[in-house]
């Protein structure tokens, strides 16, 4: 089953894509094991950056032309960044496949 998501701003397929997407993960139903699984998923994604417990890929906002980061929010897992279209579609395909069994809700 795929995880429902919504975009806070329209993603337009151009060479440079601005992303602001929320995946409707149900954190209230996450166990310690589920949080550990999410950490493993993060590590499988292309170009992961380990930086002060912020989950990020490709670069850092304000320091890099391309960046992507995740933020746990009450509404779900927010993914924000700017990537090339190829990098985004590759990252997104892996991410969607990996999270499909995590607790989620309908958006």
PDB file of N, CA and C in Angstrom:
ATOM      1  N   UNK A   1       0.845  -1.184   0.000  1.00  0.00           N
ATOM      2  CA  UNK A   1       0.000   0.000   0.000  1.00  0.00           C
ATOM      3  C   UNK A   1       0.884   1.238   0.000  1.00  0.00           C
ATOM      4  N   UNK A   2       0.593   2.186  -0.848  1.00  0.00           N
ATOM      5  CA  UNK A   2       1.396   3.405  -0.880  1.00  0.00           C
ATOM      6  C   UNK A   2       0.887   4.390   0.178  1.00  0.00           C
ATOM      7  N   UNK A   3       1.787   5.248   0.603  1.00  0.00           N
ATOM      8  CA  UNK A   3       1.455   6.251   1.615  1.00  0.00           C
ATOM      9  C   UNK A   3       0.908   7.494   0.921  1.00  0.00           C
ATOM     10  N   UNK A   4      -0.225   7.965   1.409  1.00  0.00           N
ATOM     11  CA  UNK A   4      -0.858   9.174   0.897  1.00  0.00           C
ATOM     12  C   UNK A   4       0.044  10.381   1.166  1.00  0.00           C
ATOM     13  N   UNK A   5       0.024  11.347   0.272  1.00  0.00           N
ATOM     14  CA  UNK A   5       0.787  12.582   0.467  1.00  0.00           C
ATOM     15  C   UNK A   5       0.042  13.736  -0.180  1.00  0.00           C
ATOM     16  N   UNK A   6       0.456  14.941   0.196  1.00  0.00           N
ATOM     17  CA  UNK A   6      -0.047  16.131  -0.483  1.00  0.00           C
ATOM     18  C   UNK A   6       1.092  17.135  -0.602  1.00  0.00           C
ATOM     19  N   UNK A   7       0.969  18.017  -1.573  1.00  0.00           N
ATOM     20  CA  UNK A   7       1.977  19.044  -1.811  1.00  0.00           C
ATOM     21  C   UNK A   7       1.470  20.390  -1.309  1.00  0.00           C
ATOM     22  N   UNK A   8       2.312  21.079  -0.552  1.00  0.00           N
ATOM     23  CA  UNK A   8       1.974  22.429  -0.090  1.00  0.00           C
ATOM     24  C   UNK A   8       2.148  23.455  -1.196  1.00  0.00           C
ATOM     25  N   UNK A   9       2.949  23.124  -2.179  1.00  0.00           N
ATOM     26  CA  UNK A   9       3.080  23.955  -3.376  1.00  0.00           C
ATOM     27  C   UNK A   9       3.238  23.017  -4.564  1.00  0.00           C
ATOM     28  N   UNK A  10       2.751  23.443  -5.702  1.00  0.00           N
ATOM     29  CA  UNK A  10       2.770  22.605  -6.890  1.00  0.00           C
ATOM     30  C   UNK A  10       4.204  22.280  -7.294  1.00  0.00           C
ATOM     31  N   UNK A  11       4.457  21.009  -7.555  1.00  0.00           N
ATOM     32  CA  UNK A  11       5.761  20.582  -8.057  1.00  0.00           C
ATOM     33  C   UNK A  11       5.686  20.613  -9.574  1.00  0.00           C
ATOM     34  N   UNK A  12       6.486  21.468 -10.175  1.00  0.00           N
ATOM     35  CA  UNK A  12       6.505  21.628 -11.623  1.00  0.00           C
ATOM     36  C   UNK A  12       7.765  20.952 -12.147  1.00  0.00           C
ATOM     37  N   UNK A  13       7.587  20.055 -13.119  1.00  0.00           N
ATOM     38  CA  UNK A  13       8.704  19.294 -13.659  1.00  0.00           C
ATOM     39  C   UNK A  13       9.555  20.176 -14.571  1.00  0.00           C
ATOM     40  N   UNK A  14      10.524  20.801 -13.975  1.00  0.00           N
ATOM     41  CA  UNK A  14      11.499  21.628 -14.691  1.00  0.00           C
ATOM     42  C   UNK A  14      12.873  21.100 -14.316  1.00  0.00           C
ATOM     43  N   UNK A  15      13.911  21.631 -14.910  1.00  0.00           N
ATOM     44  CA  UNK A  15      15.248  21.152 -14.525  1.00  0.00           C
ATOM     45  C   UNK A  15      15.525  21.290 -13.023  1.00  0.00           C
ATOM     46  N   UNK A  16      14.971  22.321 -12.386  1.00  0.00           N
ATOM     47  CA  UNK A  16      15.123  22.530 -10.946  1.00  0.00           C
ATOM     48  C   UNK A  16      13.735  22.514 -10.329  1.00  0.00           C
ATOM     49  N   UNK A  17      13.507  21.589  -9.375  1.00  0.00           N
ATOM     50  CA  UNK A  17      12.184  21.398  -8.789  1.00  0.00           C
ATOM     51  C   UNK A  17      12.195  21.855  -7.337  1.00  0.00           C
ATOM     52  N   UNK A  18      11.185  22.640  -6.962  1.00  0.00           N
ATOM     53  CA  UNK A  18      10.993  23.031  -5.560  1.00  0.00           C
ATOM     54  C   UNK A  18       9.985  22.064  -4.940  1.00  0.00           C
ATOM     55  N   UNK A  19      10.377  21.468  -3.827  1.00  0.00           N
ATOM     56  CA  UNK A  19       9.570  20.437  -3.181  1.00  0.00           C
ATOM     57  C   UNK A  19       9.109  20.924  -1.818  1.00  0.00           C
ATOM     58  N   UNK A  20       7.821  20.749  -1.529  1.00  0.00           N
ATOM     59  CA  UNK A  20       7.261  20.944  -0.188  1.00  0.00           C
ATOM     60  C   UNK A  20       6.105  19.956  -0.079  1.00  0.00           C
ATOM     61  N   UNK A  21       6.448  18.725   0.286  1.00  0.00           N
ATOM     62  CA  UNK A  21       5.498  17.620   0.287  1.00  0.00           C
ATOM     63  C   UNK A  21       5.363  17.063   1.699  1.00  0.00           C
ATOM     64  N   UNK A  22       4.137  16.647   2.039  1.00  0.00           N
ATOM     65  CA  UNK A  22       3.881  16.013   3.328  1.00  0.00           C
ATOM     66  C   UNK A  22       3.359  14.604   3.074  1.00  0.00           C
ATOM     67  N   UNK A  23       4.098  13.620   3.591  1.00  0.00           N
ATOM     68  CA  UNK A  23       3.668  12.223   3.558  1.00  0.00           C
ATOM     69  C   UNK A  23       2.894  11.963   4.839  1.00  0.00           C
ATOM     70  N   UNK A  24       1.701  11.416   4.713  1.00  0.00           N
ATOM     71  CA  UNK A  24       0.793  11.253   5.849  1.00  0.00           C
ATOM     72  C   UNK A  24       1.160  10.032   6.686  1.00  0.00           C
ATOM     73  N   UNK A  25       2.329  10.102   7.299  1.00  0.00           N
ATOM     74  CA  UNK A  25       2.755   9.056   8.218  1.00  0.00           C
ATOM     75  C   UNK A  25       2.127   9.320   9.574  1.00  0.00           C
ATOM     76  N   UNK A  26       1.635   8.268  10.196  1.00  0.00           N
ATOM     77  CA  UNK A  26       0.934   8.376  11.467  1.00  0.00           C
ATOM     78  C   UNK A  26       1.914   8.133  12.611  1.00  0.00           C
ATOM     79  N   UNK A  27       2.582   9.189  13.046  1.00  0.00           N
ATOM     80  CA  UNK A  27       3.624   9.057  14.059  1.00  0.00           C
ATOM     81  C   UNK A  27       3.068   8.594  15.410  1.00  0.00           C
ATOM     82  N   UNK A  28       1.784   8.800  15.651  1.00  0.00           N
ATOM     83  CA  UNK A  28       1.204   8.337  16.912  1.00  0.00           C
ATOM     84  C   UNK A  28       1.195   6.813  16.999  1.00  0.00           C
ATOM     85  N   UNK A  29       1.306   6.145  15.870  1.00  0.00           N
ATOM     86  CA  UNK A  29       1.352   4.681  15.839  1.00  0.00           C
ATOM     87  C   UNK A  29       2.751   4.133  15.568  1.00  0.00           C
ATOM     88  N   UNK A  30       3.764   4.976  15.666  1.00  0.00           N
ATOM     89  CA  UNK A  30       5.142   4.520  15.507  1.00  0.00           C
ATOM     90  C   UNK A  30       5.631   3.944  16.834  1.00  0.00           C
ATOM     91  N   UNK A  31       6.261   2.809  16.759  1.00  0.00           N
ATOM     92  CA  UNK A  31       6.930   2.219  17.918  1.00  0.00           C
ATOM     93  C   UNK A  31       8.422   2.562  17.809  1.00  0.00           C
ATOM     94  N   UNK A  32       9.195   2.193  18.800  1.00  0.00           N
ATOM     95  CA  UNK A  32      10.640   2.405  18.710  1.00  0.00           C
ATOM     96  C   UNK A  32      11.200   1.667  17.496  1.00  0.00           C
ATOM     97  N   UNK A  33      10.667   0.496  17.238  1.00  0.00           N
ATOM     98  CA  UNK A  33      11.103  -0.294  16.080  1.00  0.00           C
ATOM     99  C   UNK A  33      10.783   0.433  14.761  1.00  0.00           C
ATOM    100  N   UNK A  34       9.617   1.068  14.701  1.00  0.00           N
ATOM    101  CA  UNK A  34       9.228   1.802  13.491  1.00  0.00           C
ATOM    102  C   UNK A  34      10.129   3.002  13.272  1.00  0.00           C
ATOM    103  N   UNK A  35      10.460   3.724  14.349  1.00  0.00           N
ATOM    104  CA  UNK A  35      11.379   4.854  14.232  1.00  0.00           C
ATOM    105  C   UNK A  35      12.746   4.380  13.735  1.00  0.00           C
ATOM    106  N   UNK A  36      13.186   3.228  14.236  1.00  0.00           N
ATOM    107  CA  UNK A  36      14.465   2.659  13.776  1.00  0.00           C
ATOM    108  C   UNK A  36      14.396   2.299  12.299  1.00  0.00           C
ATOM    109  N   UNK A  37      13.252   1.758  11.872  1.00  0.00           N
ATOM    110  CA  UNK A  37      13.074   1.412  10.454  1.00  0.00           C
ATOM    111  C   UNK A  37      13.137   2.675   9.587  1.00  0.00           C
ATOM    112  N   UNK A  38      12.523   3.756  10.053  1.00  0.00           N
ATOM    113  CA  UNK A  38      12.569   5.009   9.297  1.00  0.00           C
ATOM    114  C   UNK A  38      14.013   5.504   9.179  1.00  0.00           C
ATOM    115  N   UNK A  39      14.798   5.371  10.237  1.00  0.00           N
ATOM    116  CA  UNK A  39      16.210   5.772  10.189  1.00  0.00           C
ATOM    117  C   UNK A  39      16.979   4.954   9.149  1.00  0.00           C
ATOM    118  N   UNK A  40      16.674   3.672   9.053  1.00  0.00           N
ATOM    119  CA  UNK A  40      17.313   2.819   8.043  1.00  0.00           C
ATOM    120  C   UNK A  40      16.891   3.261   6.645  1.00  0.00           C
ATOM    121  N   UNK A  41      15.622   3.578   6.483  1.00  0.00           N
ATOM    122  CA  UNK A  41      15.134   4.072   5.185  1.00  0.00           C
ATOM    123  C   UNK A  41      15.889   5.330   4.794  1.00  0.00           C
ATOM    124  N   UNK A  42      16.027   6.270   5.728  1.00  0.00           N
ATOM    125  CA  UNK A  42      16.777   7.499   5.436  1.00  0.00           C
ATOM    126  C   UNK A  42      18.167   7.176   4.912  1.00  0.00           C
ATOM    127  N   UNK A  43      18.821   6.194   5.503  1.00  0.00           N
ATOM    128  CA  UNK A  43      20.204   5.869   5.116  1.00  0.00           C
ATOM    129  C   UNK A  43      20.291   5.223   3.737  1.00  0.00           C
ATOM    130  N   UNK A  44      19.196   4.669   3.248  1.00  0.00           N
ATOM    131  CA  UNK A  44      19.172   4.034   1.925  1.00  0.00           C
ATOM    132  C   UNK A  44      18.980   5.043   0.793  1.00  0.00           C
ATOM    133  N   UNK A  45      18.569   6.244   1.141  1.00  0.00           N
ATOM    134  CA  UNK A  45      18.248   7.245   0.125  1.00  0.00           C
ATOM    135  C   UNK A  45      19.520   7.906  -0.406  1.00  0.00           C
ATOM    136  N   UNK A  46      19.532   8.284  -1.678  1.00  0.00           N
ATOM    137  CA  UNK A  46      20.732   8.855  -2.280  1.00  0.00           C
ATOM    138  C   UNK A  46      21.201  10.141  -1.589  1.00  0.00           C
ATOM    139  N   UNK A  47      22.508  10.257  -1.433  1.00  0.00           N
ATOM    140  CA  UNK A  47      23.180  11.488  -1.002  1.00  0.00           C
ATOM    141  C   UNK A  47      22.792  11.937   0.412  1.00  0.00           C
ATOM    142  N   UNK A  48      22.645  10.992   1.345  1.00  0.00           N
ATOM    143  CA  UNK A  48      22.307  11.352   2.727  1.00  0.00           C
ATOM    144  C   UNK A  48      23.441  12.150   3.360  1.00  0.00           C
ATOM    145  N   UNK A  49      23.062  13.141   4.153  1.00  0.00           N
ATOM    146  CA  UNK A  49      23.997  13.966   4.921  1.00  0.00           C
ATOM    147  C   UNK A  49      23.636  13.804   6.391  1.00  0.00           C
ATOM    148  N   UNK A  50      24.609  13.483   7.217  1.00  0.00           N
ATOM    149  CA  UNK A  50      24.391  13.395   8.664  1.00  0.00           C
ATOM    150  C   UNK A  50      24.809  14.739   9.251  1.00  0.00           C
ATOM    151  N   UNK A  51      23.855  15.467   9.845  1.00  0.00           N
ATOM    152  CA  UNK A  51      24.158  16.803  10.344  1.00  0.00           C
ATOM    153  C   UNK A  51      23.258  17.129  11.536  1.00  0.00           C
ATOM    154  N   UNK A  52      23.785  16.990  12.737  1.00  0.00           N
ATOM    155  CA  UNK A  52      23.063  17.381  13.964  1.00  0.00           C
ATOM    156  C   UNK A  52      21.660  16.814  14.042  1.00  0.00           C
ATOM    157  N   UNK A  53      21.501  15.551  13.702  1.00  0.00           N
ATOM    158  CA  UNK A  53      20.209  14.863  13.761  1.00  0.00           C
ATOM    159  C   UNK A  53      19.160  15.403  12.799  1.00  0.00           C
ATOM    160  N   UNK A  54      19.537  16.279  11.881  1.00  0.00           N
ATOM    161  CA  UNK A  54      18.622  16.730  10.830  1.00  0.00           C
ATOM    162  C   UNK A  54      18.764  15.742   9.674  1.00  0.00           C
ATOM    163  N   UNK A  55      17.649  15.188   9.230  1.00  0.00           N
ATOM    164  CA  UNK A  55      17.686  14.252   8.108  1.00  0.00           C
ATOM    165  C   UNK A  55      17.734  15.048   6.820  1.00  0.00           C
ATOM    166  N   UNK A  56      18.861  14.942   6.116  1.00  0.00           N
ATOM    167  CA  UNK A  56      19.053  15.754   4.915  1.00  0.00           C
ATOM    168  C   UNK A  56      19.761  14.941   3.835  1.00  0.00           C
ATOM    169  N   UNK A  57      19.600  15.406   2.612  1.00  0.00           N
ATOM    170  CA  UNK A  57      20.209  14.777   1.447  1.00  0.00           C
ATOM    171  C   UNK A  57      20.658  15.862   0.479  1.00  0.00           C
ATOM    172  N   UNK A  58      21.707  15.590  -0.265  1.00  0.00           N
ATOM    173  CA  UNK A  58      22.224  16.397  -1.371  1.00  0.00           C
ATOM    174  C   UNK A  58      22.973  17.651  -0.933  1.00  0.00           C
ATOM    175  N   UNK A  59      22.530  18.369   0.059  1.00  0.00           N
ATOM    176  CA  UNK A  59      23.175  19.597   0.513  1.00  0.00           C
ATOM    177  C   UNK A  59      22.379  20.217   1.643  1.00  0.00           C
ATOM    178  N   UNK A  60      22.795  21.408   2.045  1.00  0.00           N
ATOM    179  CA  UNK A  60      22.118  22.106   3.133  1.00  0.00           C
ATOM    180  C   UNK A  60      21.440  23.371   2.619  1.00  0.00           C
ATOM    181  N   UNK A  61      20.236  23.611   3.114  1.00  0.00           N
ATOM    182  CA  UNK A  61      19.499  24.813   2.742  1.00  0.00           C
ATOM    183  C   UNK A  61      20.323  26.045   3.104  1.00  0.00           C
ATOM    184  N   UNK A  62      20.424  26.975   2.178  1.00  0.00           N
ATOM    185  CA  UNK A  62      21.176  28.199   2.406  1.00  0.00           C
ATOM    186  C   UNK A  62      22.662  28.074   2.100  1.00  0.00           C
ATOM    187  N   UNK A  63      23.136  26.839   1.933  1.00  0.00           N
ATOM    188  CA  UNK A  63      24.558  26.619   1.650  1.00  0.00           C
ATOM    189  C   UNK A  63      24.782  25.918   0.321  1.00  0.00           C
ATOM    190  N   UNK A  64      23.752  25.273  -0.203  1.00  0.00           N
ATOM    191  CA  UNK A  64      23.871  24.477  -1.419  1.00  0.00           C
ATOM    192  C   UNK A  64      22.762  24.841  -2.390  1.00  0.00           C
ATOM    193  N   UNK A  65      23.063  24.728  -3.669  1.00  0.00           N
ATOM    194  CA  UNK A  65      22.031  24.973  -4.680  1.00  0.00           C
ATOM    195  C   UNK A  65      20.929  23.922  -4.580  1.00  0.00           C
ATOM    196  N   UNK A  66      21.319  22.676  -4.334  1.00  0.00           N
ATOM    197  CA  UNK A  66      20.375  21.578  -4.225  1.00  0.00           C
ATOM    198  C   UNK A  66      20.408  21.019  -2.814  1.00  0.00           C
ATOM    199  N   UNK A  67      19.244  20.780  -2.258  1.00  0.00           N
ATOM    200  CA  UNK A  67      19.141  20.237  -0.902  1.00  0.00           C
ATOM    201  C   UNK A  67      17.767  19.601  -0.724  1.00  0.00           C
ATOM    202  N   UNK A  68      17.671  18.748   0.278  1.00  0.00           N
ATOM    203  CA  UNK A  68      16.411  18.124   0.632  1.00  0.00           C
ATOM    204  C   UNK A  68      16.500  17.766   2.105  1.00  0.00           C
ATOM    205  N   UNK A  69      15.436  18.014   2.859  1.00  0.00           N
ATOM    206  CA  UNK A  69      15.440  17.610   4.265  1.00  0.00           C
ATOM    207  C   UNK A  69      14.046  17.148   4.679  1.00  0.00           C
ATOM    208  N   UNK A  70      14.011  16.376   5.770  1.00  0.00           N
ATOM    209  CA  UNK A  70      12.771  15.855   6.311  1.00  0.00           C
ATOM    210  C   UNK A  70      12.514  16.462   7.678  1.00  0.00           C
ATOM    211  N   UNK A  71      11.245  16.707   7.955  1.00  0.00           N
ATOM    212  CA  UNK A  71      10.839  17.266   9.236  1.00  0.00           C
ATOM    213  C   UNK A  71       9.592  16.539   9.731  1.00  0.00           C
ATOM    214  N   UNK A  72       9.665  16.028  10.956  1.00  0.00           N
ATOM    215  CA  UNK A  72       8.506  15.363  11.559  1.00  0.00           C
ATOM    216  C   UNK A  72       7.549  16.440  12.053  1.00  0.00           C
ATOM    217  N   UNK A  73       6.331  16.416  11.531  1.00  0.00           N
ATOM    218  CA  UNK A  73       5.310  17.413  11.855  1.00  0.00           C
ATOM    219  C   UNK A  73       4.027  16.698  12.284  1.00  0.00           C
ATOM    220  N   UNK A  74       3.113  17.389  12.977  1.00  0.00           N
ATOM    221  CA  UNK A  74       1.838  16.759  13.343  1.00  0.00           C
ATOM    222  C   UNK A  74       1.061  16.244  12.126  1.00  0.00           C
ATOM    223  N   UNK A  75       1.241  16.895  10.985  1.00  0.00           N
ATOM    224  CA  UNK A  75       0.518  16.506   9.777  1.00  0.00           C
ATOM    225  C   UNK A  75       1.182  15.349   9.038  1.00  0.00           C
ATOM    226  N   UNK A  76       2.397  14.978   9.430  1.00  0.00           N
ATOM    227  CA  UNK A  76       3.112  13.894   8.761  1.00  0.00           C
ATOM    228  C   UNK A  76       4.574  14.253   8.569  1.00  0.00           C
ATOM    229  N   UNK A  77       5.216  13.559   7.661  1.00  0.00           N
ATOM    230  CA  UNK A  77       6.629  13.802   7.381  1.00  0.00           C
ATOM    231  C   UNK A  77       6.742  14.791   6.235  1.00  0.00           C
ATOM    232  N   UNK A  78       7.237  15.981   6.544  1.00  0.00           N
ATOM    233  CA  UNK A  78       7.376  17.018   5.530  1.00  0.00           C
ATOM    234  C   UNK A  78       8.749  16.899   4.881  1.00  0.00           C
ATOM    235  N   UNK A  79       8.761  16.887   3.552  1.00  0.00           N
ATOM    236  CA  UNK A  79       9.987  16.850   2.765  1.00  0.00           C
ATOM    237  C   UNK A  79      10.065  18.166   2.004  1.00  0.00           C
ATOM    238  N   UNK A  80      11.165  18.897   2.213  1.00  0.00           N
ATOM    239  CA  UNK A  80      11.321  20.229   1.623  1.00  0.00           C
ATOM    240  C   UNK A  80      12.677  20.304   0.938  1.00  0.00           C
ATOM    241  N   UNK A  81      12.715  20.972  -0.205  1.00  0.00           N
ATOM    242  CA  UNK A  81      14.008  21.179  -0.835  1.00  0.00           C
ATOM    243  C   UNK A  81      13.912  21.652  -2.262  1.00  0.00           C
ATOM    244  N   UNK A  82      15.081  21.714  -2.880  1.00  0.00           N
ATOM    245  CA  UNK A  82      15.234  22.055  -4.287  1.00  0.00           C
ATOM    246  C   UNK A  82      16.191  21.030  -4.870  1.00  0.00           C
ATOM    247  N   UNK A  83      15.743  20.318  -5.907  1.00  0.00           N
ATOM    248  CA  UNK A  83      16.577  19.297  -6.542  1.00  0.00           C
ATOM    249  C   UNK A  83      16.435  19.374  -8.051  1.00  0.00           C
ATOM    250  N   UNK A  84      17.368  18.743  -8.747  1.00  0.00           N
ATOM    251  CA  UNK A  84      17.177  18.533 -10.181  1.00  0.00           C
ATOM    252  C   UNK A  84      16.027  17.535 -10.328  1.00  0.00           C
ATOM    253  N   UNK A  85      15.335  17.580 -11.444  1.00  0.00           N
ATOM    254  CA  UNK A  85      14.200  16.674 -11.628  1.00  0.00           C
ATOM    255  C   UNK A  85      14.652  15.216 -11.574  1.00  0.00           C
ATOM    256  N   UNK A  86      15.800  14.882 -12.170  1.00  0.00           N
ATOM    257  CA  UNK A  86      16.282  13.499 -12.134  1.00  0.00           C
ATOM    258  C   UNK A  86      16.529  13.037 -10.704  1.00  0.00           C
ATOM    259  N   UNK A  87      17.198  13.875  -9.902  1.00  0.00           N
ATOM    260  CA  UNK A  87      17.475  13.505  -8.513  1.00  0.00           C
ATOM    261  C   UNK A  87      16.180  13.341  -7.728  1.00  0.00           C
ATOM    262  N   UNK A  88      15.218  14.243  -7.925  1.00  0.00           N
ATOM    263  CA  UNK A  88      13.958  14.154  -7.186  1.00  0.00           C
ATOM    264  C   UNK A  88      13.209  12.871  -7.532  1.00  0.00           C
ATOM    265  N   UNK A  89      13.055  12.573  -8.808  1.00  0.00           N
ATOM    266  CA  UNK A  89      12.268  11.405  -9.184  1.00  0.00           C
ATOM    267  C   UNK A  89      12.946  10.107  -8.746  1.00  0.00           C
ATOM    268  N   UNK A  90      14.266  10.061  -8.749  1.00  0.00           N
ATOM    269  CA  UNK A  90      14.990   8.891  -8.242  1.00  0.00           C
ATOM    270  C   UNK A  90      14.796   8.763  -6.742  1.00  0.00           C
ATOM    271  N   UNK A  91      15.011   9.857  -6.001  1.00  0.00           N
ATOM    272  CA  UNK A  91      14.866   9.862  -4.544  1.00  0.00           C
ATOM    273  C   UNK A  91      13.440   9.471  -4.154  1.00  0.00           C
ATOM    274  N   UNK A  92      12.482  10.095  -4.811  1.00  0.00           N
ATOM    275  CA  UNK A  92      11.068   9.874  -4.492  1.00  0.00           C
ATOM    276  C   UNK A  92      10.647   8.428  -4.738  1.00  0.00           C
ATOM    277  N   UNK A  93      11.109   7.818  -5.815  1.00  0.00           N
ATOM    278  CA  UNK A  93      10.741   6.429  -6.114  1.00  0.00           C
ATOM    279  C   UNK A  93      11.266   5.486  -5.036  1.00  0.00           C
ATOM    280  N   UNK A  94      12.496   5.675  -4.624  1.00  0.00           N
ATOM    281  CA  UNK A  94      13.069   4.838  -3.563  1.00  0.00           C
ATOM    282  C   UNK A  94      12.307   5.065  -2.260  1.00  0.00           C
ATOM    283  N   UNK A  95      12.078   6.328  -1.911  1.00  0.00           N
ATOM    284  CA  UNK A  95      11.395   6.672  -0.667  1.00  0.00           C
ATOM    285  C   UNK A  95       9.997   6.058  -0.615  1.00  0.00           C
ATOM    286  N   UNK A  96       9.225   6.240  -1.683  1.00  0.00           N
ATOM    287  CA  UNK A  96       7.857   5.700  -1.713  1.00  0.00           C
ATOM    288  C   UNK A  96       7.835   4.186  -1.555  1.00  0.00           C
ATOM    289  N   UNK A  97       8.765   3.507  -2.173  1.00  0.00           N
ATOM    290  CA  UNK A  97       8.836   2.049  -2.052  1.00  0.00           C
ATOM    291  C   UNK A  97       9.174   1.637  -0.622  1.00  0.00           C
ATOM    292  N   UNK A  98      10.090   2.337  -0.002  1.00  0.00           N
ATOM    293  CA  UNK A  98      10.568   1.974   1.337  1.00  0.00           C
ATOM    294  C   UNK A  98       9.542   2.261   2.441  1.00  0.00           C
ATOM    295  N   UNK A  99       8.744   3.313   2.298  1.00  0.00           N
ATOM    296  CA  UNK A  99       7.825   3.692   3.385  1.00  0.00           C
ATOM    297  C   UNK A  99       6.456   3.043   3.289  1.00  0.00           C
ATOM    298  N   UNK A 100       6.207   2.258   2.270  1.00  0.00           N
ATOM    299  CA  UNK A 100       4.846   1.764   2.013  1.00  0.00           C
ATOM    300  C   UNK A 100       4.237   0.956   3.150  1.00  0.00           C
ATOM    301  N   UNK A 101       5.056   0.375   4.022  1.00  0.00           N
ATOM    302  CA  UNK A 101       4.510  -0.429   5.120  1.00  0.00           C
ATOM    303  C   UNK A 101       4.511   0.299   6.463  1.00  0.00           C
ATOM    304  N   UNK A 102       4.888   1.561   6.479  1.00  0.00           N
ATOM    305  CA  UNK A 102       4.873   2.323   7.715  1.00  0.00           C
ATOM    306  C   UNK A 102       3.447   2.763   8.062  1.00  0.00           C
ATOM    307  N   UNK A 103       3.129   2.957   9.336  1.00  0.00           N
ATOM    308  CA  UNK A 103       1.790   3.431   9.711  1.00  0.00           C
ATOM    309  C   UNK A 103       1.482   4.783   9.062  1.00  0.00           C
ATOM    310  N   UNK A 104       0.331   4.864   8.442  1.00  0.00           N
ATOM    311  CA  UNK A 104      -0.058   6.104   7.754  1.00  0.00           C
ATOM    312  C   UNK A 104      -1.559   6.298   7.857  1.00  0.00           C
ATOM    313  N   UNK A 105      -2.012   7.450   7.387  1.00  0.00           N
ATOM    314  CA  UNK A 105      -3.446   7.761   7.377  1.00  0.00           C
ATOM    315  C   UNK A 105      -3.786   8.397   6.047  1.00  0.00           C
ATOM    316  N   UNK A 106      -5.066   8.449   5.723  1.00  0.00           N
ATOM    317  CA  UNK A 106      -5.515   9.092   4.492  1.00  0.00           C
ATOM    318  C   UNK A 106      -5.430  10.598   4.645  1.00  0.00           C
ATOM    319  N   UNK A 107      -4.923  11.263   3.644  1.00  0.00           N
ATOM    320  CA  UNK A 107      -4.789  12.724   3.672  1.00  0.00           C
ATOM    321  C   UNK A 107      -6.101  13.379   3.269  1.00  0.00           C
TER     322      UNK A 107
END
